[in-house]
């Protein structure tokens, strides 16, 4: 199938922004919203590098640190006593993690794990973070924006699970992946976050069999291809048309 042309891609991405507003995205990215503030905050925090799948904190447990993502991606998960996990959101650069426990003193509601190799995160302890919110001008506004974004994501998860089919949720996930981590290349658009069928199933609240079946259909129709650990979108317009025709 012919690779998407750059001009067509730009127009399609503009259509995506209308069809799927940024505030509905399950991806948290704050690095472009308050860059100067983030620099002031990060200057007071410790910079650490973590390997892929490092657990930063665990659901139901107390933890000492608050994090801001510098580079890389962190998965936010929820689970049950049987070990089942579901993805709630994906945190990118500028995202704040672990701040709820530092504010209310209760154990963490979620589990956070790094999703890429060599993720660079800024961290500090809960007491220092609390002082920073009072001392750094504008930091409280940033904190409010962060909490609002997370509330919208959780509400969106409930809505999509209640009213959308699994296939639609998968297509919407691809659209957000294209916008938040996609880069143009000779193959079309490369999704720079590697993921498995099971991880996609967890993200869209489905099962691996359903996801694998839909991915096979997309590959057969020339919409996507996988090279090593990464997916490439060969026909970006397919996803837009899929959602637009269903009015989803």
mmCIF file of C-alpha atoms in Angstrom:
data_model
loop_
_atom_site.group_PDB
_atom_site.id
_atom_site.type_symbol
_atom_site.label_atom_id
_atom_site.label_comp_id
_atom_site.label_asym_id
_atom_site.label_seq_id
_atom_site.Cartn_x
_atom_site.Cartn_y
_atom_site.Cartn_z
ATOM 1 C CA UNK A 1 0.000 0.000 0.000
ATOM 2 C CA UNK A 2 1.216 3.502 -0.802
ATOM 3 C CA UNK A 3 2.833 5.346 2.088
ATOM 4 C CA UNK A 4 0.870 8.384 3.288
ATOM 5 C CA UNK A 5 2.055 11.639 1.730
ATOM 6 C CA UNK A 6 3.240 14.397 4.075
ATOM 7 C CA UNK A 7 0.614 16.905 2.929
ATOM 8 C CA UNK A 8 -2.161 14.337 3.376
ATOM 9 C CA UNK A 9 -0.774 13.417 6.789
ATOM 10 C CA UNK A 10 -0.806 17.032 7.994
ATOM 11 C CA UNK A 11 -4.411 17.500 6.914
ATOM 12 C CA UNK A 12 -5.442 14.199 8.484
ATOM 13 C CA UNK A 13 -3.743 15.077 11.765
ATOM 14 C CA UNK A 14 -5.626 18.390 11.803
ATOM 15 C CA UNK A 15 -8.820 16.379 11.367
ATOM 16 C CA UNK A 16 -7.759 14.155 14.279
ATOM 17 C CA UNK A 17 -7.501 17.192 16.553
ATOM 18 C CA UNK A 18 -11.127 18.037 15.788
ATOM 19 C CA UNK A 19 -12.350 14.455 16.020
ATOM 20 C CA UNK A 20 -10.347 13.530 19.125
ATOM 21 C CA UNK A 21 -9.671 16.596 21.290
ATOM 22 C CA UNK A 22 -6.414 16.660 23.223
ATOM 23 C CA UNK A 23 -8.246 16.827 26.553
ATOM 24 C CA UNK A 24 -9.759 13.381 25.855
ATOM 25 C CA UNK A 25 -6.370 11.750 25.316
ATOM 26 C CA UNK A 26 -5.244 9.014 27.749
ATOM 27 C CA UNK A 27 -1.709 10.376 27.430
ATOM 28 C CA UNK A 28 -0.360 12.931 29.881
ATOM 29 C CA UNK A 29 2.142 15.385 28.362
ATOM 30 C CA UNK A 30 2.798 18.646 30.198
ATOM 31 C CA UNK A 31 6.296 19.465 28.965
ATOM 32 C CA UNK A 32 5.039 21.983 26.366
ATOM 33 C CA UNK A 33 2.479 23.721 28.575
ATOM 34 C CA UNK A 34 4.650 25.229 31.305
ATOM 35 C CA UNK A 35 8.283 24.740 30.207
ATOM 36 C CA UNK A 36 9.821 27.508 32.311
ATOM 37 C CA UNK A 37 7.928 26.403 35.425
ATOM 38 C CA UNK A 38 9.000 22.804 34.897
ATOM 39 C CA UNK A 39 12.621 23.889 34.673
ATOM 40 C CA UNK A 40 12.322 25.663 38.036
ATOM 41 C CA UNK A 41 10.664 22.642 39.631
ATOM 42 C CA UNK A 42 13.038 20.068 38.177
ATOM 43 C CA UNK A 43 16.043 22.096 39.327
ATOM 44 C CA UNK A 44 15.016 21.288 42.922
ATOM 45 C CA UNK A 45 14.611 17.551 42.257
ATOM 46 C CA UNK A 46 16.988 14.605 41.848
ATOM 47 C CA UNK A 47 17.433 13.284 38.291
ATOM 48 C CA UNK A 48 17.370 9.473 38.080
ATOM 49 C CA UNK A 49 17.508 6.991 35.184
ATOM 50 C CA UNK A 50 15.389 3.826 35.221
ATOM 51 C CA UNK A 51 15.309 0.689 33.098
ATOM 52 C CA UNK A 52 12.154 -0.509 31.318
ATOM 53 C CA UNK A 53 9.493 -2.055 33.598
ATOM 54 C CA UNK A 54 10.896 -0.522 36.771
ATOM 55 C CA UNK A 55 8.124 -0.210 39.376
ATOM 56 C CA UNK A 56 8.120 3.323 40.777
ATOM 57 C CA UNK A 57 5.317 2.732 43.242
ATOM 58 C CA UNK A 58 2.668 0.072 43.821
ATOM 59 C CA UNK A 59 -1.086 0.284 44.256
ATOM 60 C CA UNK A 60 -2.159 0.063 47.881
ATOM 61 C CA UNK A 61 1.273 0.838 49.291
ATOM 62 C CA UNK A 62 2.843 3.972 50.703
ATOM 63 C CA UNK A 63 5.813 5.372 48.808
ATOM 64 C CA UNK A 64 8.285 8.149 49.610
ATOM 65 C CA UNK A 65 8.739 9.870 46.255
ATOM 66 C CA UNK A 66 6.977 12.193 43.843
ATOM 67 C CA UNK A 67 8.160 12.114 40.216
ATOM 68 C CA UNK A 68 8.105 14.301 37.130
ATOM 69 C CA UNK A 69 8.817 12.532 33.839
ATOM 70 C CA UNK A 70 11.830 14.023 32.078
ATOM 71 C CA UNK A 71 12.173 11.699 29.081
ATOM 72 C CA UNK A 72 10.474 8.421 28.280
ATOM 73 C CA UNK A 73 7.044 7.058 29.138
ATOM 74 C CA UNK A 74 5.510 5.668 32.325
ATOM 75 C CA UNK A 75 2.474 3.366 32.442
ATOM 76 C CA UNK A 76 -0.152 3.960 35.137
ATOM 77 C CA UNK A 77 -1.934 0.732 36.077
ATOM 78 C CA UNK A 78 -4.595 -0.626 38.371
ATOM 79 C CA UNK A 79 -4.949 -4.258 39.386
ATOM 80 C CA UNK A 80 -6.645 -6.783 41.659
ATOM 81 C CA UNK A 81 -5.542 -9.407 44.161
ATOM 82 C CA UNK A 82 -5.344 -12.052 41.394
ATOM 83 C CA UNK A 83 -2.648 -10.159 39.520
ATOM 84 C CA UNK A 84 -4.829 -8.840 36.693
ATOM 85 C CA UNK A 85 -3.792 -5.366 35.487
ATOM 86 C CA UNK A 86 -5.426 -2.651 33.416
ATOM 87 C CA UNK A 87 -3.777 0.434 31.967
ATOM 88 C CA UNK A 88 -5.365 3.695 33.056
ATOM 89 C CA UNK A 89 -3.139 6.238 31.365
ATOM 90 C CA UNK A 90 0.325 6.793 29.928
ATOM 91 C CA UNK A 91 2.483 9.570 31.340
ATOM 92 C CA UNK A 92 4.966 11.365 29.098
ATOM 93 C CA UNK A 93 7.410 14.251 29.644
ATOM 94 C CA UNK A 94 6.267 16.822 32.187
ATOM 95 C CA UNK A 95 3.758 14.486 33.861
ATOM 96 C CA UNK A 96 3.512 14.406 37.635
ATOM 97 C CA UNK A 97 3.413 11.010 39.373
ATOM 98 C CA UNK A 98 2.841 9.983 42.970
ATOM 99 C CA UNK A 99 1.581 13.371 44.098
ATOM 100 C CA UNK A 100 -1.797 12.169 45.417
ATOM 101 C CA UNK A 101 -0.259 10.254 48.307
ATOM 102 C CA UNK A 102 1.939 13.187 49.224
ATOM 103 C CA UNK A 103 -1.138 15.435 49.358
ATOM 104 C CA UNK A 104 -3.652 13.243 51.202
ATOM 105 C CA UNK A 105 -1.358 10.844 53.072
ATOM 106 C CA UNK A 106 -3.117 7.694 51.843
ATOM 107 C CA UNK A 107 -1.559 4.697 50.019
ATOM 108 C CA UNK A 108 -1.264 4.915 46.252
ATOM 109 C CA UNK A 109 -4.363 4.309 44.125
ATOM 110 C CA UNK A 110 -2.275 3.087 41.205
ATOM 111 C CA UNK A 111 0.910 1.313 40.166
ATOM 112 C CA UNK A 112 3.441 3.162 38.013
ATOM 113 C CA UNK A 113 6.033 1.396 35.833
ATOM 114 C CA UNK A 114 8.482 2.715 33.246
ATOM 115 C CA UNK A 115 7.612 1.692 29.666
ATOM 116 C CA UNK A 116 10.890 2.503 27.901
ATOM 117 C CA UNK A 117 14.581 1.866 28.450
ATOM 118 C CA UNK A 118 16.527 4.615 30.202
ATOM 119 C CA UNK A 119 13.564 6.699 31.317
ATOM 120 C CA UNK A 120 14.824 9.844 33.021
ATOM 121 C CA UNK A 121 12.668 11.001 35.908
ATOM 122 C CA UNK A 122 13.012 13.794 38.414
ATOM 123 C CA UNK A 123 12.095 12.817 41.961
ATOM 124 C CA UNK A 124 11.802 14.286 45.417
ATOM 125 C CA UNK A 125 10.256 13.272 48.723
ATOM 126 C CA UNK A 126 6.666 14.018 49.694
ATOM 127 C CA UNK A 127 7.519 16.651 52.337
ATOM 128 C CA UNK A 128 9.830 18.541 49.970
ATOM 129 C CA UNK A 129 7.200 18.371 47.237
ATOM 130 C CA UNK A 130 4.618 19.856 49.592
ATOM 131 C CA UNK A 131 6.963 22.757 50.388
ATOM 132 C CA UNK A 132 7.632 23.279 46.689
ATOM 133 C CA UNK A 133 3.916 23.727 45.971
ATOM 134 C CA UNK A 134 3.880 26.615 48.446
ATOM 135 C CA UNK A 135 7.203 28.194 47.524
ATOM 136 C CA UNK A 136 7.384 28.022 43.709
ATOM 137 C CA UNK A 137 5.156 30.607 41.974
ATOM 138 C CA UNK A 138 2.664 28.998 39.625
ATOM 139 C CA UNK A 139 3.279 25.453 40.841
ATOM 140 C CA UNK A 140 -0.189 25.188 42.391
ATOM 141 C CA UNK A 141 -1.717 26.033 39.003
ATOM 142 C CA UNK A 142 0.347 23.258 37.438
ATOM 143 C CA UNK A 143 -0.851 20.857 40.122
ATOM 144 C CA UNK A 144 -4.485 21.772 39.476
ATOM 145 C CA UNK A 145 -4.042 21.225 35.715
ATOM 146 C CA UNK A 146 -2.468 17.838 36.402
ATOM 147 C CA UNK A 147 -5.354 16.716 38.616
ATOM 148 C CA UNK A 148 -7.933 17.952 36.081
ATOM 149 C CA UNK A 149 -6.223 16.077 33.242
ATOM 150 C CA UNK A 150 -6.189 12.844 35.215
ATOM 151 C CA UNK A 151 -9.854 13.233 36.144
ATOM 152 C CA UNK A 152 -10.761 13.708 32.476
ATOM 153 C CA UNK A 153 -8.809 10.598 31.510
ATOM 154 C CA UNK A 154 -10.527 8.458 34.136
ATOM 155 C CA UNK A 155 -13.947 9.794 33.104
ATOM 156 C CA UNK A 156 -13.077 9.102 29.468
ATOM 157 C CA UNK A 157 -12.147 5.524 30.340
ATOM 158 C CA UNK A 158 -15.563 4.994 31.899
ATOM 159 C CA UNK A 159 -17.340 6.535 28.900
ATOM 160 C CA UNK A 160 -15.434 4.563 26.251
ATOM 161 C CA UNK A 161 -15.873 1.297 28.116
ATOM 162 C CA UNK A 162 -19.606 1.929 28.463
ATOM 163 C CA UNK A 163 -20.426 3.059 24.923
ATOM 164 C CA UNK A 164 -17.702 1.935 22.482
ATOM 165 C CA UNK A 165 -16.810 -1.447 20.994
ATOM 166 C CA UNK A 166 -13.346 -2.912 21.477
ATOM 167 C CA UNK A 167 -12.415 -2.218 17.835
ATOM 168 C CA UNK A 168 -13.305 1.462 18.210
ATOM 169 C CA UNK A 169 -11.281 1.715 21.410
ATOM 170 C CA UNK A 170 -8.282 0.176 19.623
ATOM 171 C CA UNK A 171 -8.571 2.617 16.707
ATOM 172 C CA UNK A 172 -8.826 5.562 19.096
ATOM 173 C CA UNK A 173 -5.738 4.303 20.951
ATOM 174 C CA UNK A 174 -3.838 4.212 17.649
ATOM 175 C CA UNK A 175 -4.925 7.764 16.857
ATOM 176 C CA UNK A 176 -3.615 9.041 20.170
ATOM 177 C CA UNK A 177 -0.396 7.059 19.749
ATOM 178 C CA UNK A 178 0.069 8.649 16.317
ATOM 179 C CA UNK A 179 -0.440 12.133 17.726
ATOM 180 C CA UNK A 180 1.580 11.772 20.911
ATOM 181 C CA UNK A 181 4.480 9.526 19.845
ATOM 182 C CA UNK A 182 4.329 9.135 16.060
ATOM 183 C CA UNK A 183 7.092 10.323 13.741
ATOM 184 C CA UNK A 184 7.113 10.383 9.940
ATOM 185 C CA UNK A 185 9.488 8.021 8.163
ATOM 186 C CA UNK A 186 9.844 6.101 4.924
ATOM 187 C CA UNK A 187 7.365 3.470 6.088
ATOM 188 C CA UNK A 188 4.674 6.016 6.998
ATOM 189 C CA UNK A 189 4.395 6.837 10.716
ATOM 190 C CA UNK A 190 6.468 5.075 13.354
ATOM 191 C CA UNK A 191 4.915 4.626 16.796
ATOM 192 C CA UNK A 192 7.867 5.207 19.114
ATOM 193 C CA UNK A 193 6.327 3.419 22.085
ATOM 194 C CA UNK A 194 6.723 -0.366 21.713
ATOM 195 C CA UNK A 195 3.784 -2.412 22.975
ATOM 196 C CA UNK A 196 2.426 -5.945 22.864
ATOM 197 C CA UNK A 197 -1.073 -7.161 22.024
ATOM 198 C CA UNK A 198 -1.630 -7.770 25.724
ATOM 199 C CA UNK A 199 -0.571 -4.235 26.634
ATOM 200 C CA UNK A 200 -2.962 -2.808 24.040
ATOM 201 C CA UNK A 201 -5.706 -5.089 25.399
ATOM 202 C CA UNK A 202 -5.059 -3.793 28.915
ATOM 203 C CA UNK A 203 -5.139 -0.192 27.701
ATOM 204 C CA UNK A 204 -8.485 -0.530 25.902
ATOM 205 C CA UNK A 205 -10.078 -2.876 28.473
ATOM 206 C CA UNK A 206 -10.342 -5.827 26.127
ATOM 207 C CA UNK A 207 -8.574 -9.183 25.783
ATOM 208 C CA UNK A 208 -5.542 -10.321 23.824
ATOM 209 C CA UNK A 209 -7.556 -12.541 21.451
ATOM 210 C CA UNK A 210 -9.779 -9.638 20.355
ATOM 211 C CA UNK A 211 -6.798 -7.325 19.890
ATOM 212 C CA UNK A 212 -4.800 -9.943 17.963
ATOM 213 C CA UNK A 213 -7.730 -10.589 15.627
ATOM 214 C CA UNK A 214 -8.173 -6.879 14.887
ATOM 215 C CA UNK A 215 -4.416 -6.356 14.408
ATOM 216 C CA UNK A 216 -4.356 -9.239 11.926
ATOM 217 C CA UNK A 217 -7.119 -7.532 9.970
ATOM 218 C CA UNK A 218 -5.183 -4.237 9.957
ATOM 219 C CA UNK A 219 -2.035 -5.996 8.728
ATOM 220 C CA UNK A 220 -3.942 -7.864 6.011
ATOM 221 C CA UNK A 221 -5.449 -4.598 4.744
ATOM 222 C CA UNK A 222 -2.032 -2.908 4.730
ATOM 223 C CA UNK A 223 -2.893 -0.399 7.457
ATOM 224 C CA UNK A 224 -0.108 -1.334 9.880
ATOM 225 C CA UNK A 225 3.086 -3.353 9.905
ATOM 226 C CA UNK A 226 5.438 -4.367 12.709
ATOM 227 C CA UNK A 227 9.207 -4.181 12.374
ATOM 228 C CA UNK A 228 11.162 -5.501 15.337
ATOM 229 C CA UNK A 229 9.263 -4.132 18.361
ATOM 230 C CA UNK A 230 7.676 -1.100 16.691
ATOM 231 C CA UNK A 231 4.489 -0.549 14.727
ATOM 232 C CA UNK A 232 4.336 1.552 11.577
ATOM 233 C CA UNK A 233 1.135 3.103 10.278
ATOM 234 C CA UNK A 234 0.986 2.705 6.493
ATOM 235 C CA UNK A 235 -2.505 4.123 5.982
ATOM 236 C CA UNK A 236 -3.212 6.798 8.578
ATOM 237 C CA UNK A 237 -6.422 7.822 6.852
ATOM 238 C CA UNK A 238 -7.936 4.407 7.582
ATOM 239 C CA UNK A 239 -8.193 5.196 11.291
ATOM 240 C CA UNK A 240 -9.706 8.618 10.700
ATOM 241 C CA UNK A 241 -12.305 7.209 8.322
ATOM 242 C CA UNK A 242 -13.083 4.341 10.677
ATOM 243 C CA UNK A 243 -13.970 6.699 13.520
ATOM 244 C CA UNK A 244 -15.589 9.343 11.342
ATOM 245 C CA UNK A 245 -17.929 6.893 9.629
ATOM 246 C CA UNK A 246 -19.061 5.398 12.932
ATOM 247 C CA UNK A 247 -19.434 8.784 14.600
ATOM 248 C CA UNK A 248 -17.446 7.410 17.536
#
